[in-house]
Amino acid sequence: MNDERSGTPFPADFLFGAATAAYQIEGSPLADGKGPSVWDDFVRRKGAVRGGETGDTACDHYRRMDDDVALIKELGLDAYRFSISWPRVQPSGRGAANGAGLDFYSRLVDSLLAAGIRPFATLFHWDTPLALQREIGGFLSRDAAERFGDYAELVVRSLGDRVKDWITVNEPFEHAVFGHFFGSHAPGLKRPWAYPKVMHHILLAHAAGMERIRAFAPGAAAGPVLSQTPVTPLVPGRDEEAAFLADQFINRITLDPILKGRYPAELRRALRAFWPRMEAEDLPRISAPCDFIGLNYYSRERASRNPLVPLLGFWVTGKDGGRPEGEAGGARTTAMGWEVWPRGLEELLLRMRDEYGNPRVIVTENGAAFTDEVERGPGAPRVRDRRRVEFLRDYVLAMKRAMDSGANVGGYFVWSLLDNFEWAEGYRPRFGLVRVEYGTQERLIKDSGRWYAALAGTKRVPDAEEALQ
Ligand code: GCO
């Protein structure tokens, strides 16, 4: 029986799915002609990844793909968002496709369709071919955008007869900032003032990808995936201006060019000394119509005025803020230290309704890492991840409140289907609906996976107890 809080059911065509990314789950970094990516190189640098871990094996998904599709089917999900490894398809980032690489994704798509699962294919989830990085500097170069377009064309020509939902790029902000500003992600560059240039080149890649999808998969739905992290003043009354500019730096720097055809004015003025050369057709191309906007949401940031930060004059505490898992200062936090803040999802969806023309939004990532314990008793092993169930329930209810207020949301994907390689954090954080025992590669559906299966199956938010018998 649904209590009042579970509200009305979701629309019958609302998509409940789960998401992953190639480098985080596939393993087999050089199998069957695949070229190395910037991540295959970055993880081998001393200190790059906690514990020196790499994605060399990850969830061994390249070899266990059919079993993982069977898991998605067992969960009864409507859709599955995965990413395609650019260097698995185009080993050097230039030239003809690697047939064995394309064949893997073709088999994945066929397996998903046979299971009645709708494939959502992400063309770029940060794994630039290493050869392209070394040849032209990757996204430091404007040329990377058209090279990405050529790669996208190879994939869409091959899979476009069956894949009807395409994502061009995943999280331009994270790749630009962590990969090129802080250097904490691949390609590991610490060039803060390259940020606007790299961002512009990734958005040009989005534009090139959309053009090739329109040309070679007419009728398919396509759009970008943008991270969105609401920013609030650390000290109300003092840090409003800092929060305003931080919001432009983190969120509006992608939303505005894609949906309004312009960059945020105050940020562009602050960074004018480093703003990239733009061609007249750049922003019209970047703002060409999309069929949906993918939004990844986890938590909020807090910004504070900081005159020591050149040009920008603000700093953010960071989603983790160094908080321990559990409770900190009255806030619930995840194993990443991120504040549990479901209201932020409702707020950002209403902002899309009110400030960006209420485009069709798909929540393409939402989820949480918590410390999971496996109960191994006389019965079957079990992961009673109640905190993840409560997290998902609260964020899904927040999304539903926004929808009931007119926000145009067409789907929700949990990050992630599987525990996987969490970039610089390695394998310690577990985000999966399904636990992966990395030594044996055994998969175990967690209680949260069972809860989510009940939601996907009924289109109504189940009570935690109901699904966890
Ligand atoms: C991201 C990436 C994912 C992460 C997930 C948890 O949003 O950073 O798309 O690859 O693993 O978000 O941090």
CSV table of C-alpha atoms in Angstrom, one decimal, residues 25-302:
chain,number,residue,atom,x,y,z
A,25,ILE,CA,33.1,-1.2,-16.2
A,26,GLU,CA,34.5,-2.8,-19.4
A,27,GLY,CA,38.1,-3.8,-18.6
A,28,SER,CA,40.0,-5.4,-21.6
A,29,PRO,CA,41.8,-2.1,-22.3
A,30,LEU,CA,43.7,-3.3,-25.4
A,31,ALA,CA,41.6,-6.3,-26.5
A,32,ASP,CA,40.6,-6.9,-30.1
A,33,GLY,CA,42.4,-3.9,-31.5
A,34,LYS,CA,41.3,-1.3,-29.0
A,35,GLY,CA,43.7,1.7,-28.6
A,36,PRO,CA,44.6,3.1,-25.3
A,37,SER,CA,42.6,6.0,-23.9
A,38,VAL,CA,43.9,8.9,-21.8
A,39,TRP,CA,42.5,7.0,-18.8
A,40,ASP,CA,44.6,3.9,-19.6
A,41,ASP,CA,47.6,6.2,-19.4
A,42,PHE,CA,46.5,8.4,-16.5
A,43,VAL,CA,45.9,5.6,-14.1
A,44,ARG,CA,49.5,4.5,-14.4
A,45,ARG,CA,50.8,7.8,-13.0
A,46,LYS,CA,52.0,7.6,-9.4
A,47,GLY,CA,49.3,8.9,-7.0
A,48,ALA,CA,46.7,9.4,-9.8
A,49,VAL,CA,44.2,6.8,-8.4
A,50,ARG,CA,43.7,5.8,-4.7
A,51,GLY,CA,45.6,2.6,-4.1
A,52,GLY,CA,47.1,2.7,-7.6
A,53,GLU,CA,44.0,1.0,-8.9
A,54,THR,CA,43.2,0.9,-12.6
A,55,GLY,CA,40.3,0.1,-15.0
A,56,ASP,CA,42.3,-2.8,-16.5
A,57,THR,CA,39.7,-5.3,-15.2
A,58,ALA,CA,37.0,-3.2,-13.6
A,59,CYS,CA,33.7,-5.2,-13.9
A,60,ASP,CA,35.1,-7.3,-16.8
A,61,HIS,CA,32.0,-6.2,-18.6
A,62,TYR,CA,33.7,-6.6,-22.0
A,63,ARG,CA,33.6,-10.3,-21.4
A,64,ARG,CA,30.5,-10.6,-19.2
A,65,MET,CA,28.2,-8.4,-21.2
A,66,ASP,CA,25.4,-10.9,-21.8
A,67,ASP,CA,25.3,-11.8,-18.1
A,68,ASP,CA,25.0,-8.1,-17.2
A,69,VAL,CA,22.2,-7.6,-19.7
A,70,ALA,CA,20.4,-10.5,-18.1
A,71,LEU,CA,20.7,-8.6,-14.8
A,72,ILE,CA,19.1,-5.5,-16.3
A,73,LYS,CA,16.3,-7.7,-17.6
A,74,GLU,CA,15.9,-9.3,-14.1
A,75,LEU,CA,15.5,-5.9,-12.7
A,76,GLY,CA,12.9,-5.2,-15.2
A,77,LEU,CA,14.3,-1.8,-16.3
A,78,ASP,CA,13.0,0.1,-19.2
A,79,ALA,CA,16.4,1.4,-20.5
A,80,TYR,CA,20.1,1.1,-20.0
A,81,ARG,CA,22.6,4.0,-20.5
A,82,PHE,CA,26.1,2.9,-21.5
A,83,SER,CA,29.0,4.7,-23.1
A,84,ILE,CA,31.0,3.7,-26.2
A,85,SER,CA,34.8,3.8,-25.8
A,86,TRP,CA,36.1,6.1,-28.6
A,87,PRO,CA,39.5,4.3,-28.9
A,88,ARG,CA,37.7,0.8,-28.9
A,89,VAL,CA,36.0,2.0,-32.1
A,90,GLN,CA,38.7,4.3,-33.5
A,91,PRO,CA,42.0,3.2,-31.9
A,92,SER,CA,44.1,6.3,-32.9
A,93,GLY,CA,41.2,8.8,-32.9
A,94,ARG,CA,41.5,9.1,-36.7
A,95,GLY,CA,40.6,6.9,-39.7
A,96,ALA,CA,38.7,3.7,-40.2
A,97,ALA,CA,36.7,1.9,-37.5
A,98,ASN,CA,38.1,-1.1,-35.6
A,99,GLY,CA,35.5,-3.7,-36.7
A,100,ALA,CA,35.9,-5.8,-33.5
A,101,GLY,CA,35.3,-2.8,-31.4
A,102,LEU,CA,32.1,-1.8,-33.2
A,103,ASP,CA,31.0,-5.4,-33.1
A,104,PHE,CA,31.1,-5.5,-29.3
A,105,TYR,CA,28.7,-2.6,-29.1
A,106,SER,CA,26.5,-4.1,-31.9
A,107,ARG,CA,26.2,-7.3,-29.8
A,108,LEU,CA,25.4,-5.3,-26.7
A,109,VAL,CA,22.6,-3.4,-28.5
A,110,ASP,CA,21.2,-6.6,-30.0
A,111,SER,CA,21.3,-8.2,-26.5
A,112,LEU,CA,19.5,-5.2,-25.0
A,113,LEU,CA,16.8,-5.1,-27.7
A,114,ALA,CA,16.2,-8.8,-27.4
A,115,ALA,CA,15.6,-8.3,-23.7
A,116,GLY,CA,13.2,-5.5,-24.4
A,117,ILE,CA,15.6,-2.9,-23.0
A,118,ARG,CA,16.0,0.5,-24.7
A,119,PRO,CA,19.6,1.4,-25.3
A,120,PHE,CA,20.8,4.9,-24.5
A,121,ALA,CA,24.3,5.3,-26.0
A,122,THR,CA,26.7,7.9,-24.7
A,123,LEU,CA,29.3,8.7,-27.4
A,124,PHE,CA,31.9,10.4,-25.1
A,125,HIS,CA,32.4,9.6,-21.4
A,126,TRP,CA,35.9,11.1,-21.0
A,127,ASP,CA,38.0,8.4,-22.7
A,128,THR,CA,39.7,10.3,-25.4
A,129,PRO,CA,42.1,8.2,-27.6
A,130,LEU,CA,45.6,8.7,-26.1
A,131,ALA,CA,46.9,9.1,-29.7
A,132,LEU,CA,44.7,12.1,-30.2
A,133,GLN,CA,45.8,13.6,-26.9
A,134,ARG,CA,49.4,13.3,-27.9
A,135,GLU,CA,48.9,14.4,-31.5
A,136,ILE,CA,46.8,17.5,-31.0
A,137,GLY,CA,46.4,17.9,-27.2
A,138,GLY,CA,42.9,16.4,-27.1
A,139,PHE,CA,40.3,19.0,-26.3
A,140,LEU,CA,42.9,21.7,-25.9
A,141,SER,CA,42.6,21.7,-29.7
A,142,ARG,CA,39.6,23.0,-31.6
A,143,ASP,CA,40.2,20.2,-34.1
A,144,ALA,CA,39.1,17.6,-31.5
A,145,ALA,CA,35.5,18.6,-32.1
A,146,GLU,CA,35.5,17.5,-35.8
A,147,ARG,CA,37.5,14.4,-35.0
A,148,PHE,CA,34.8,13.5,-32.5
A,149,GLY,CA,32.3,14.1,-35.2
A,150,ASP,CA,34.0,11.7,-37.5
A,151,TYR,CA,34.1,9.1,-34.7
A,152,ALA,CA,30.4,9.7,-33.9
A,153,GLU,CA,29.6,9.2,-37.6
A,154,LEU,CA,31.3,5.8,-37.6
A,155,VAL,CA,29.2,4.7,-34.6
A,156,VAL,CA,25.9,6.1,-35.7
A,157,ARG,CA,26.3,4.6,-39.2
A,158,SER,CA,26.9,1.2,-37.6
A,159,LEU,CA,24.3,1.3,-34.8
A,160,GLY,CA,21.8,3.9,-35.9
A,161,ASP,CA,19.4,1.4,-37.3
A,162,ARG,CA,18.8,0.0,-33.8
A,163,VAL,CA,19.8,2.8,-31.3
A,164,LYS,CA,17.2,5.5,-31.2
A,165,ASP,CA,18.5,7.5,-28.2
A,166,TRP,CA,21.9,9.1,-28.4
A,167,ILE,CA,23.9,11.2,-25.9
A,168,THR,CA,26.7,13.2,-27.4
A,169,VAL,CA,29.0,14.1,-24.5
A,170,ASN,CA,28.9,13.3,-20.7
A,171,GLU,CA,29.5,16.2,-18.3
A,172,PRO,CA,31.6,18.7,-20.2
A,173,PHE,CA,32.1,20.6,-16.9
A,174,GLU,CA,33.7,17.6,-15.0
A,175,HIS,CA,36.0,16.7,-17.9
A,176,ALA,CA,37.1,20.3,-18.5
A,177,VAL,CA,37.7,21.1,-14.8
A,178,PHE,CA,38.9,17.8,-13.3
A,179,GLY,CA,40.9,16.8,-16.4
A,180,HIS,CA,42.4,20.2,-17.4
A,181,PHE,CA,42.0,22.6,-14.4
A,182,PHE,CA,42.8,20.5,-11.3
A,183,GLY,CA,44.4,17.6,-13.2
A,184,SER,CA,42.7,15.1,-10.9
A,185,HIS,CA,41.2,13.2,-13.8
A,186,ALA,CA,42.7,12.2,-17.2
A,187,PRO,CA,44.4,13.8,-19.1
A,188,GLY,CA,45.8,15.2,-15.8
A,189,LEU,CA,46.5,18.7,-17.0
A,190,LYS,CA,46.8,21.6,-14.5
A,191,ARG,CA,46.0,24.6,-16.8
A,192,PRO,CA,43.3,26.5,-15.0
A,193,TRP,CA,43.0,29.2,-17.7
A,194,ALA,CA,42.5,26.6,-20.4
A,195,TYR,CA,39.1,25.9,-18.8
A,196,PRO,CA,36.9,28.1,-21.1
A,197,LYS,CA,38.8,26.9,-24.2
A,198,VAL,CA,38.4,23.2,-23.3
A,199,MET,CA,34.8,23.7,-22.4
A,200,HIS,CA,34.1,25.4,-25.7
A,201,HIS,CA,35.8,22.6,-27.7
A,202,ILE,CA,33.8,20.0,-25.9
A,203,LEU,CA,30.6,21.9,-26.6
A,204,LEU,CA,31.7,22.1,-30.3
A,205,ALA,CA,32.1,18.3,-30.1
A,206,HIS,CA,28.5,18.1,-28.9
A,207,ALA,CA,27.5,20.2,-31.9
A,208,ALA,CA,29.4,18.0,-34.3
A,209,GLY,CA,28.0,14.9,-32.8
A,210,MET,CA,24.4,16.2,-33.1
A,211,GLU,CA,25.0,17.1,-36.7
A,212,ARG,CA,26.2,13.6,-37.6
A,213,ILE,CA,23.3,12.0,-35.6
A,214,ARG,CA,20.8,14.2,-37.5
A,215,ALA,CA,22.5,13.2,-40.8
A,216,PHE,CA,22.9,9.4,-40.2
A,217,ALA,CA,20.2,8.5,-37.7
A,218,PRO,CA,17.3,10.8,-38.7
A,219,GLY,CA,14.4,10.4,-36.3
A,220,ALA,CA,16.6,9.3,-33.4
A,221,ALA,CA,16.4,11.4,-30.2
A,222,ALA,CA,19.7,13.0,-29.1
A,223,GLY,CA,21.1,15.4,-26.6
A,224,PRO,CA,23.9,16.1,-24.2
A,225,VAL,CA,24.4,15.0,-20.5
A,226,LEU,CA,25.2,18.0,-18.3
A,227,SER,CA,26.0,17.8,-14.6
A,228,GLN,CA,24.0,20.2,-12.5
A,229,THR,CA,25.1,21.2,-9.0
A,230,PRO,CA,23.0,23.9,-7.3
A,231,VAL,CA,25.2,26.4,-5.5
A,232,THR,CA,24.1,28.1,-2.3
A,233,PRO,CA,26.0,30.9,-0.4
A,234,LEU,CA,28.1,29.5,2.4
A,235,VAL,CA,27.3,32.5,4.5
A,236,PRO,CA,23.9,34.0,3.6
A,237,GLY,CA,24.1,37.8,3.3
A,238,ARG,CA,27.8,37.6,2.5
A,239,ASP,CA,28.3,35.1,-0.3
A,240,GLU,CA,25.4,35.7,-2.7
A,241,GLU,CA,27.6,37.2,-5.4
A,242,ALA,CA,30.0,34.3,-5.0
A,243,ALA,CA,27.2,31.8,-5.4
A,244,PHE,CA,25.9,33.6,-8.5
A,245,LEU,CA,29.2,33.5,-10.3
A,246,ALA,CA,29.9,29.9,-9.1
A,247,ASP,CA,26.6,28.9,-10.6
A,248,GLN,CA,27.7,30.3,-13.9
A,249,PHE,CA,31.1,28.6,-13.7
A,250,ILE,CA,29.6,25.2,-12.8
A,251,ASN,CA,26.1,25.0,-14.4
A,252,ARG,CA,25.2,27.8,-16.7
A,253,ILE,CA,28.4,27.6,-18.7
A,254,THR,CA,26.8,24.5,-20.4
A,255,LEU,CA,23.1,25.3,-20.1
A,256,ASP,CA,23.2,28.8,-21.5
A,257,PRO,CA,25.2,28.1,-24.8
A,258,ILE,CA,23.1,24.9,-25.5
A,259,LEU,CA,19.7,26.3,-24.6
A,260,LYS,CA,20.1,30.1,-25.1
A,261,GLY,CA,22.9,30.3,-27.7
A,262,ARG,CA,25.2,32.4,-25.4
A,263,TYR,CA,27.6,32.1,-22.6
A,264,PRO,CA,26.8,33.6,-19.2
A,265,ALA,CA,27.8,37.3,-19.5
A,266,GLU,CA,29.4,37.9,-16.0
A,267,LEU,CA,31.6,34.7,-16.3
A,268,ARG,CA,32.6,35.6,-19.8
A,269,ARG,CA,33.6,39.0,-18.6
A,270,ALA,CA,35.5,37.7,-15.6
A,271,LEU,CA,37.5,35.2,-17.9
A,272,ARG,CA,37.7,37.5,-20.9
A,273,ALA,CA,41.5,37.3,-21.0
A,274,PHE,CA,41.3,33.5,-21.5
A,275,TRP,CA,38.1,33.2,-23.6
A,276,PRO,CA,38.6,31.0,-26.7
A,277,ARG,CA,38.6,32.3,-30.2
A,278,MET,CA,35.1,31.6,-31.5
A,279,GLU,CA,33.8,31.5,-35.1
A,280,ALA,CA,30.5,33.1,-35.9
A,281,GLU,CA,28.8,29.8,-36.4
A,282,ASP,CA,30.0,28.3,-33.1
A,283,LEU,CA,27.1,29.2,-30.8
A,284,PRO,CA,24.4,28.7,-33.4
A,285,ARG,CA,25.8,25.2,-33.9
A,286,ILE,CA,26.1,24.5,-30.2
A,287,SER,CA,22.5,25.7,-29.6
A,288,ALA,CA,20.9,23.6,-32.4
A,289,PRO,CA,17.8,22.0,-31.0
A,290,CYS,CA,18.2,18.8,-28.9
A,291,ASP,CA,15.4,16.3,-28.2
A,292,PHE,CA,16.2,16.1,-24.5
A,293,ILE,CA,18.7,17.5,-22.0
A,294,GLY,CA,20.3,14.8,-19.8
A,295,LEU,CA,21.0,16.1,-16.3
A,296,ASN,CA,23.2,14.4,-13.7
A,297,TYR,CA,22.4,15.4,-10.2
A,298,TYR,CA,23.9,14.3,-6.8
A,299,SER,CA,24.2,17.1,-4.4
A,300,ARG,CA,24.8,20.9,-3.9
A,301,GLU,CA,27.8,23.1,-3.5
A,302,ARG,CA,28.3,26.0,-1.2
